Short mmCIF file of C-alpha atoms (C1' of nucleotides) in Angstrom, two decimals:
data_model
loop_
_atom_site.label_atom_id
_atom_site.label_comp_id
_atom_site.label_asym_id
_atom_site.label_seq_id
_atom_site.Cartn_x
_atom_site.Cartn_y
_atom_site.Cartn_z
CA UNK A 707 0.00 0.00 0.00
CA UNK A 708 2.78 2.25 0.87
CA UNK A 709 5.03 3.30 -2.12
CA UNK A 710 8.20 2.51 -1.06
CA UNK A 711 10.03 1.89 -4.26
CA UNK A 712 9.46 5.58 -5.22
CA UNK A 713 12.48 7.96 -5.80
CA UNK A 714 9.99 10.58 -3.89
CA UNK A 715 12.92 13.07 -4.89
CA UNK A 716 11.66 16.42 -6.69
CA UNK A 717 14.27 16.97 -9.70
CA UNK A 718 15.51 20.51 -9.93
CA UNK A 719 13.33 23.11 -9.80
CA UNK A 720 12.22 23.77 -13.39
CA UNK A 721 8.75 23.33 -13.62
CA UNK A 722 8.69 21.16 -16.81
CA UNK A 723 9.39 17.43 -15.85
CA UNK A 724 9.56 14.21 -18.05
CA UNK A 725 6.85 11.38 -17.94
CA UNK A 726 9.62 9.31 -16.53
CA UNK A 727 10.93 11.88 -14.12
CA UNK A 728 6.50 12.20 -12.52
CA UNK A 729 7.08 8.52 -12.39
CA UNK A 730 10.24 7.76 -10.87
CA UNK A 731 9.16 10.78 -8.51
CA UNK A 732 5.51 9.65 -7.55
CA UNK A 733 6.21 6.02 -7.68
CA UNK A 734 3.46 5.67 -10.72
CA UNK A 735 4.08 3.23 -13.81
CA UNK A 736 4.08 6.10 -17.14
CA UNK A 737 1.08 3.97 -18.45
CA UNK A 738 -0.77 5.29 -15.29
CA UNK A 739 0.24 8.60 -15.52
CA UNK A 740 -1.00 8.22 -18.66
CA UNK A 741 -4.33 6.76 -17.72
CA UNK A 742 -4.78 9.18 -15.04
CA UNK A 743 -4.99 11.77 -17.68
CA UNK A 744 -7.16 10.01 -20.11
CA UNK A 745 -9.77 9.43 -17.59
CA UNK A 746 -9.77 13.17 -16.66
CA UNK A 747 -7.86 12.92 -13.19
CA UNK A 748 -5.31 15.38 -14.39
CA UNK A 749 -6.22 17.77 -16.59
CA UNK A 750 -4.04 20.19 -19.33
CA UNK A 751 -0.51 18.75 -18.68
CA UNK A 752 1.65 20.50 -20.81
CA UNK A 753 3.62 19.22 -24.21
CA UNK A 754 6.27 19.96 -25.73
CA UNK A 755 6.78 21.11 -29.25
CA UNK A 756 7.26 17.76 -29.75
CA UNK A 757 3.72 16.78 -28.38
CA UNK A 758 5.98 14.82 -25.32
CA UNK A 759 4.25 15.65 -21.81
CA UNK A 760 5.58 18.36 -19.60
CA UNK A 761 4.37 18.39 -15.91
CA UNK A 762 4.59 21.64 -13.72
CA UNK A 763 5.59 21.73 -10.25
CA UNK A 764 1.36 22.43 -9.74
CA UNK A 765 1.23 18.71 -11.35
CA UNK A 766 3.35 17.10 -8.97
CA UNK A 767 1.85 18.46 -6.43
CA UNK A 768 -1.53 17.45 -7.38
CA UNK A 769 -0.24 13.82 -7.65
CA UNK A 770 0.81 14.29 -4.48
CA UNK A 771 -2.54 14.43 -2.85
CA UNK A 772 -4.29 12.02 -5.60
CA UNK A 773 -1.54 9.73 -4.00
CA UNK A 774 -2.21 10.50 -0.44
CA UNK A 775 -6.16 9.82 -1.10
CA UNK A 776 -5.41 6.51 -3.47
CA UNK A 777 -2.90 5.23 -0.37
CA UNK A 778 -6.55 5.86 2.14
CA UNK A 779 -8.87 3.75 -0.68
CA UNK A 780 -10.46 6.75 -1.96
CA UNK A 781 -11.84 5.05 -5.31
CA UNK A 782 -10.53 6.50 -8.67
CA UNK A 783 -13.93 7.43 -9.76
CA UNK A 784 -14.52 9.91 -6.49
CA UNK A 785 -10.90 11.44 -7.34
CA UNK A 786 -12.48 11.95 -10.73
CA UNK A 787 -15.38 13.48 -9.60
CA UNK A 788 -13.10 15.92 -6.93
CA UNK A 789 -10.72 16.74 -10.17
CA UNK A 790 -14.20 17.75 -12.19
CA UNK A 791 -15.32 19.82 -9.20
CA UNK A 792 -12.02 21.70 -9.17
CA UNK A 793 -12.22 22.26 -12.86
CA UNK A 794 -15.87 24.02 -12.08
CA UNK A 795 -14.26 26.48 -10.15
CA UNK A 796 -15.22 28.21 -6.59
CA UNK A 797 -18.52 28.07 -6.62
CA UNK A 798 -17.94 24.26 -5.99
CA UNK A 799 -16.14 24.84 -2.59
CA UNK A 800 -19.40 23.54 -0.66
CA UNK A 801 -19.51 20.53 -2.88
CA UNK A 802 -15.72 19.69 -2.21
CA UNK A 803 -15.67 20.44 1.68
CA UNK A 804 -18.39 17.79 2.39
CA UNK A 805 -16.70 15.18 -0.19
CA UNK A 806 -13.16 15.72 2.09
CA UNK A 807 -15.35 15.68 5.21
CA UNK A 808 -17.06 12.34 4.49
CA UNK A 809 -14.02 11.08 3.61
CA UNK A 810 -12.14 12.30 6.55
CA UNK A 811 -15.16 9.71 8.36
CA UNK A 812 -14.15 7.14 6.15
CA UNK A 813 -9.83 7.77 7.53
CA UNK A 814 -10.78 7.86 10.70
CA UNK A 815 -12.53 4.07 10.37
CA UNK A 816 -9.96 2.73 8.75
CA UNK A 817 -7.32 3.68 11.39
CA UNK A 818 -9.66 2.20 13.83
CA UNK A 819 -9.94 -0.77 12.39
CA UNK A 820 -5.97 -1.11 12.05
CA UNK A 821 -5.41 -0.59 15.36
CA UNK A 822 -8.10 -3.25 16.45
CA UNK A 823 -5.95 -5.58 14.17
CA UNK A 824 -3.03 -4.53 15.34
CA UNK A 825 -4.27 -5.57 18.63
CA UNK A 826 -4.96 -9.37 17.41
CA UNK A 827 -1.43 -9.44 15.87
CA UNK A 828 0.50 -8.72 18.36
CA UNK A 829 -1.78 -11.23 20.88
CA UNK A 830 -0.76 -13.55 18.02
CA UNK A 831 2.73 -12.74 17.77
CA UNK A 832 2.94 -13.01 21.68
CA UNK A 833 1.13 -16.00 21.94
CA UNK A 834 3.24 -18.13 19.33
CA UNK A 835 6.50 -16.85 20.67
CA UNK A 836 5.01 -17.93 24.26
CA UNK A 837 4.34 -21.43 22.49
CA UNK A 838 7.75 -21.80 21.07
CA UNK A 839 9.38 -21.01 24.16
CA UNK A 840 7.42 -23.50 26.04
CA UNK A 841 5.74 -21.40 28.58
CA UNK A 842 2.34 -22.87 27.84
CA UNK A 843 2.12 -26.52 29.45
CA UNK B 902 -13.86 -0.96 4.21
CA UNK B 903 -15.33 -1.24 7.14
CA UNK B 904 -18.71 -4.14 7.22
CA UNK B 905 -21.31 -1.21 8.67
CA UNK B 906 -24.27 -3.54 6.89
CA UNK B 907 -23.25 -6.87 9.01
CA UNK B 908 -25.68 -7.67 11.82
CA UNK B 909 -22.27 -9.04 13.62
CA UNK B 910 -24.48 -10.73 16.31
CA UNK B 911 -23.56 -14.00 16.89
CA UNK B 912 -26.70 -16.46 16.66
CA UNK B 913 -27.81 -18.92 19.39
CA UNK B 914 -24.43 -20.79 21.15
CA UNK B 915 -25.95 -23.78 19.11
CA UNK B 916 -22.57 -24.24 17.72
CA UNK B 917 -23.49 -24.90 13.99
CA UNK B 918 -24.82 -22.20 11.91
CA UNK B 919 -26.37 -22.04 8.10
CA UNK B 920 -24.20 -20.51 5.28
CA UNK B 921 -27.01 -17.37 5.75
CA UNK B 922 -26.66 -17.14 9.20
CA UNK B 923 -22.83 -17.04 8.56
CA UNK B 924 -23.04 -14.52 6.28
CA UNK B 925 -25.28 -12.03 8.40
CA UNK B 926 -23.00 -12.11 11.05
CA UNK B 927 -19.90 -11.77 8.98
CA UNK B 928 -21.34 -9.49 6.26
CA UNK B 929 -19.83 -11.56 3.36
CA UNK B 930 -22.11 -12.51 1.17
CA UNK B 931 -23.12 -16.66 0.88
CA UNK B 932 -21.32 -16.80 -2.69
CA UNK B 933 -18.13 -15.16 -0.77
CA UNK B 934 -17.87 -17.95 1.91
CA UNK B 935 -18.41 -20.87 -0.68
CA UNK B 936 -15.67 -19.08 -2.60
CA UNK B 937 -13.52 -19.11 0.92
CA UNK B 938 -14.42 -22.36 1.41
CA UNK B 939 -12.88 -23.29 -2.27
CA UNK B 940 -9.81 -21.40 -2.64
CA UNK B 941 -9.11 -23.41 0.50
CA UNK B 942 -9.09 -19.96 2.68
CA UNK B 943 -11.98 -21.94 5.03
CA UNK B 944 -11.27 -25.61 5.65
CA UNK B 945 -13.38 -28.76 6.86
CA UNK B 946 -16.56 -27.26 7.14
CA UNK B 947 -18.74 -29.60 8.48
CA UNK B 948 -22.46 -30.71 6.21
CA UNK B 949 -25.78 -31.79 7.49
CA UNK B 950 -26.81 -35.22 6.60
CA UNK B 951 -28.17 -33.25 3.36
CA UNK B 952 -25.05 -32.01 1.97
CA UNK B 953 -25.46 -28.25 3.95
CA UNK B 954 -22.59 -26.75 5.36
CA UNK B 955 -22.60 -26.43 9.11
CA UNK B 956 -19.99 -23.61 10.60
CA UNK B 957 -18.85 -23.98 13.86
CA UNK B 958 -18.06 -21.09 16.43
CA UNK B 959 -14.49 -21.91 15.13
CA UNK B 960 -15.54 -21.44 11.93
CA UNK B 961 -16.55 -18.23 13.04
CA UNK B 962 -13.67 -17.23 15.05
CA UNK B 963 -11.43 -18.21 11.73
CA UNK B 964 -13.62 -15.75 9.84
CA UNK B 965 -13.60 -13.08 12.46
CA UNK B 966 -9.89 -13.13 12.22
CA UNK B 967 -9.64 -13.49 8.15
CA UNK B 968 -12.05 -10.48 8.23
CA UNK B 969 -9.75 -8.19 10.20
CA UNK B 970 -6.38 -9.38 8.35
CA UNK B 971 -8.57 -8.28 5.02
CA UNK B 972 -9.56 -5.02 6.34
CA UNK B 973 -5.66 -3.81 6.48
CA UNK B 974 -4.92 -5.28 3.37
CA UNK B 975 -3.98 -8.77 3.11
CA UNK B 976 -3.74 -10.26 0.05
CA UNK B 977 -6.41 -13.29 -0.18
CA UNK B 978 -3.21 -15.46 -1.72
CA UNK B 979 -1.36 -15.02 1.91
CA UNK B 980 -4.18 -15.49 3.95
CA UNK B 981 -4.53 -18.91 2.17
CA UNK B 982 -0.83 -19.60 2.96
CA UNK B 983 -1.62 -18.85 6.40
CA UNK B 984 -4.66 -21.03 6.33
CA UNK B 985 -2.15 -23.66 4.92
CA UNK B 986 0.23 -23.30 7.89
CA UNK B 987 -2.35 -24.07 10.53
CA UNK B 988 -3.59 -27.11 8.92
CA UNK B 989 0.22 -28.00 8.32
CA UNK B 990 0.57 -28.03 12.41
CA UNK B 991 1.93 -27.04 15.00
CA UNK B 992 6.06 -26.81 13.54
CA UNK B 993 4.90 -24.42 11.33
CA UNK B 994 4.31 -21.68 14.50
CA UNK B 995 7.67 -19.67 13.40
CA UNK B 996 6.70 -19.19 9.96
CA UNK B 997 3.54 -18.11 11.14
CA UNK B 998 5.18 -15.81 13.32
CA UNK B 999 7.43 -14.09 11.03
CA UNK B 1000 4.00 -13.70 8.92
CA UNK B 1001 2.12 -12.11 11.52
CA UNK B 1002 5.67 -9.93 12.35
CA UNK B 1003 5.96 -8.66 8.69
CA UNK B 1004 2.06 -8.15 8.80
CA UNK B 1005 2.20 -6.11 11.50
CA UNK B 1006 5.19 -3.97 10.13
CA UNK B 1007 2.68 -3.47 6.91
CA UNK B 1008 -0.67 -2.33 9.21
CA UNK B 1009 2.23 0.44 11.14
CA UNK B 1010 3.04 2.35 7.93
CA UNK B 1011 -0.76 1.85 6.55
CA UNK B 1012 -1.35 3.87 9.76
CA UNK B 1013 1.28 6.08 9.54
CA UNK B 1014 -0.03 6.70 5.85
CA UNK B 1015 -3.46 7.38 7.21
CA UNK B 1016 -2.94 10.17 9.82
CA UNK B 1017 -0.44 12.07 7.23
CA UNK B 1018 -3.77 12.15 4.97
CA UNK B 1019 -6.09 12.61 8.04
CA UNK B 1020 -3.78 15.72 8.58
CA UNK B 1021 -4.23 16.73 4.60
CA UNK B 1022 -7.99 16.44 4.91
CA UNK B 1023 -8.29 18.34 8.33
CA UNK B 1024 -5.80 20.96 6.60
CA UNK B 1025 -8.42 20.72 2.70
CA UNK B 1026 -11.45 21.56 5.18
CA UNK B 1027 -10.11 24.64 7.22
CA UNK B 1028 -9.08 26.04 4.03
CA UNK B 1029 -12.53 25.56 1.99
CA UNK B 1030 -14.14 26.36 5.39
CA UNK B 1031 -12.20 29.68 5.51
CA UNK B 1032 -12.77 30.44 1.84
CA UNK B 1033 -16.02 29.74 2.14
CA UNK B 1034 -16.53 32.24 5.31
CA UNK B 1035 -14.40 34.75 3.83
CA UNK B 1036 -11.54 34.90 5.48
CA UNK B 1037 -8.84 35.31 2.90
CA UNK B 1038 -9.16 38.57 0.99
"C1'" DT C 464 -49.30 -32.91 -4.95
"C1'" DA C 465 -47.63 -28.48 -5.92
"C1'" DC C 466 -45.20 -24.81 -4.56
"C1'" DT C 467 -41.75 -22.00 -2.03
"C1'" DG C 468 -37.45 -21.07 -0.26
"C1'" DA C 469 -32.89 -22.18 1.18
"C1'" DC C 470 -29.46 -24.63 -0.04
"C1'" DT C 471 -25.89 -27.31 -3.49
"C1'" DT C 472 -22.35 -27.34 -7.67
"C1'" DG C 473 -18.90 -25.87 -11.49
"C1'" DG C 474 -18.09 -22.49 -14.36
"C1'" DA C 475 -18.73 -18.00 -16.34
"C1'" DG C 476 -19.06 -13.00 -15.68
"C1'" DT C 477 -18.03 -8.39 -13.42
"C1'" DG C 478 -15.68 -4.16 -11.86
"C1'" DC C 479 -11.71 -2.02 -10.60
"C1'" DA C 480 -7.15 -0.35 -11.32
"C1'" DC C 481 -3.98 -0.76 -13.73
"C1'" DT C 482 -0.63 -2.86 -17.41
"C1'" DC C 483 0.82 -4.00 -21.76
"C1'" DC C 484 1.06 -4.01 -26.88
"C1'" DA C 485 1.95 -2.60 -31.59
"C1'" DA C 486 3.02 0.87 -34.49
"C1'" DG C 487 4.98 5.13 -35.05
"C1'" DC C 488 7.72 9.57 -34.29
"C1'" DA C 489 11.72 12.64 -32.66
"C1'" DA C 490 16.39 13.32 -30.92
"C1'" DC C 491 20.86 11.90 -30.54
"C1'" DA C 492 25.32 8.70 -30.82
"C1'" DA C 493 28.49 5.79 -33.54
"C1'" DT D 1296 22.94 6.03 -42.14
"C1'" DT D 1297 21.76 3.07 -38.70
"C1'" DG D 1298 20.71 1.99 -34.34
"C1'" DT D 1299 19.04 3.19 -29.55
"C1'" DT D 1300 16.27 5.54 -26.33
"C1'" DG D 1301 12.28 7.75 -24.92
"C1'" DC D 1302 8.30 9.22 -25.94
"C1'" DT D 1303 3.30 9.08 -28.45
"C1'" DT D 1304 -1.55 6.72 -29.35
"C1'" DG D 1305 -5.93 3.61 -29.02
"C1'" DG D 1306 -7.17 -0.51 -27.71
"C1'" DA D 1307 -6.58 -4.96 -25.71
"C1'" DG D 1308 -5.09 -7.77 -21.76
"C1'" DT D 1309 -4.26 -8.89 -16.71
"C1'" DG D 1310 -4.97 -9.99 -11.80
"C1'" DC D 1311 -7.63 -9.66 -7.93
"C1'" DA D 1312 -11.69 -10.43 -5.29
"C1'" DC D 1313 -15.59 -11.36 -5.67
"C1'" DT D 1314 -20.47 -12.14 -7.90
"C1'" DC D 1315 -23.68 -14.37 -10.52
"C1'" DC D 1316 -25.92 -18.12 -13.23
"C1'" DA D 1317 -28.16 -22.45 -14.43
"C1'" DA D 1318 -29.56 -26.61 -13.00
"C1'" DG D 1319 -30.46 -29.42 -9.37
"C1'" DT D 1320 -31.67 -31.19 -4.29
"C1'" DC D 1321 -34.18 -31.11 -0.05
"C1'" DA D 1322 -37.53 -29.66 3.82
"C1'" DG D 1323 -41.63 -27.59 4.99
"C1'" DT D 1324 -46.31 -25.70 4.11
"C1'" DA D 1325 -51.18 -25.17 1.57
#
DNA sequence: TACTGACTTGGAGTGCACTCCAAGCAACAA
DNA sequence: TTGTTGCTTGGAGTGCACTCCAAGTCAGTA
């Protein structure tokens, strides 16, 4: 779940980065960076004169958060429908606030749950090691 | 994630329960434990002199547990590993251990992952909140 | 006896999130 | 000039975790 292979290093500063710099950055495959775009959850990236991509600094950022909400199980089709609300404009704030709060509900579960499981593992963990080191009769 | 629609109240202590009654108390659906049951996730459930499958409270303490390691992530195909260990016996216990040990390692960072959004979202809100109430000029 | 409803099976189908493929173009190195 | 590398596209393919279907069995009720 966690993105661990991912160079997660910002190249220099110039605003214009490669499909293959975004990936190596964000951990993404290129296909998905390209699929992300085709299915509208990142919208305008830039090309070159050469019709290659060119993503800003304002792209990487975005992927940042798309990233943060994919890593939380936020479906692709509600990220979709948050990048279309952002497109709107302001007058969408309302809309946007209550999707993040809902969402924030949905977080807070989730940790919940982990801990509870967290719980059983370690009673697990415990309990085998207390087996192998013959403290139960 | 989370099973908000299960009835999660254990029926009578009458120590065998119908697939349905199963899958009200676990929320999976009947087609989901048969599935279990096949991909060898769910072993030696017992039938009626019918053919019916007859789950035990063990059953049911099997499935509470396989329903918590799902909720943080686990991959069916390692659950059925697991499932393999146990029926294996009892010399298995370290490998089990080291799979509970890495599992736990996995649910840390997924909660590590989830407050850094939680923080995100809680940081989204203010800001639409404030934007909304016109704070910023 | 006829019907209803809950169960059984193997196998096919679904939805999601990618992931890959083939064919082609542009820039550069040997 | 001939690779090689890195990118482009639409469309097809993949893997996971279910989810459903058709055809059949069995127990209970009108």
């Amino acid at each position: 779940m966690s993105l661990t292979t991912a160079a997660r290093v910002r190249p220099v500063g110039q605003d214009h980065y490669s499909i293959s710099e975004v990936a190596s950055y964000t951990g993404l495959s290129a296909h998905t960076l390209r699929w992300y775009e085709r299915i509208g959850l990142l919208n305008g990236v830039h090309r070159s004169h050469t019709g290659q991509r060119l993503y800003t600094d304002g792209d990487l950022d975005w992927l940042d958060l798309i990233g943060k909400l994919r890593l939380t199980g936020m479906p692709v089709a509600d990220m979709v429908r948050y990048a279309e609300l952002v497109r709107a404009g302001d007058q969408t704030m309302p809309e946007r606030t209550q999707l993040f709060r809902e969402h924030r509900e949905v977080v807070r579960q989730q940790i919940e749950d982990l801990r509870t499981t967290l719980a059983v593992l370690d009673f697990k963990i415990e309990f085998y090691e207390g087996a192998a080191s013959g403290c139960t009769p």
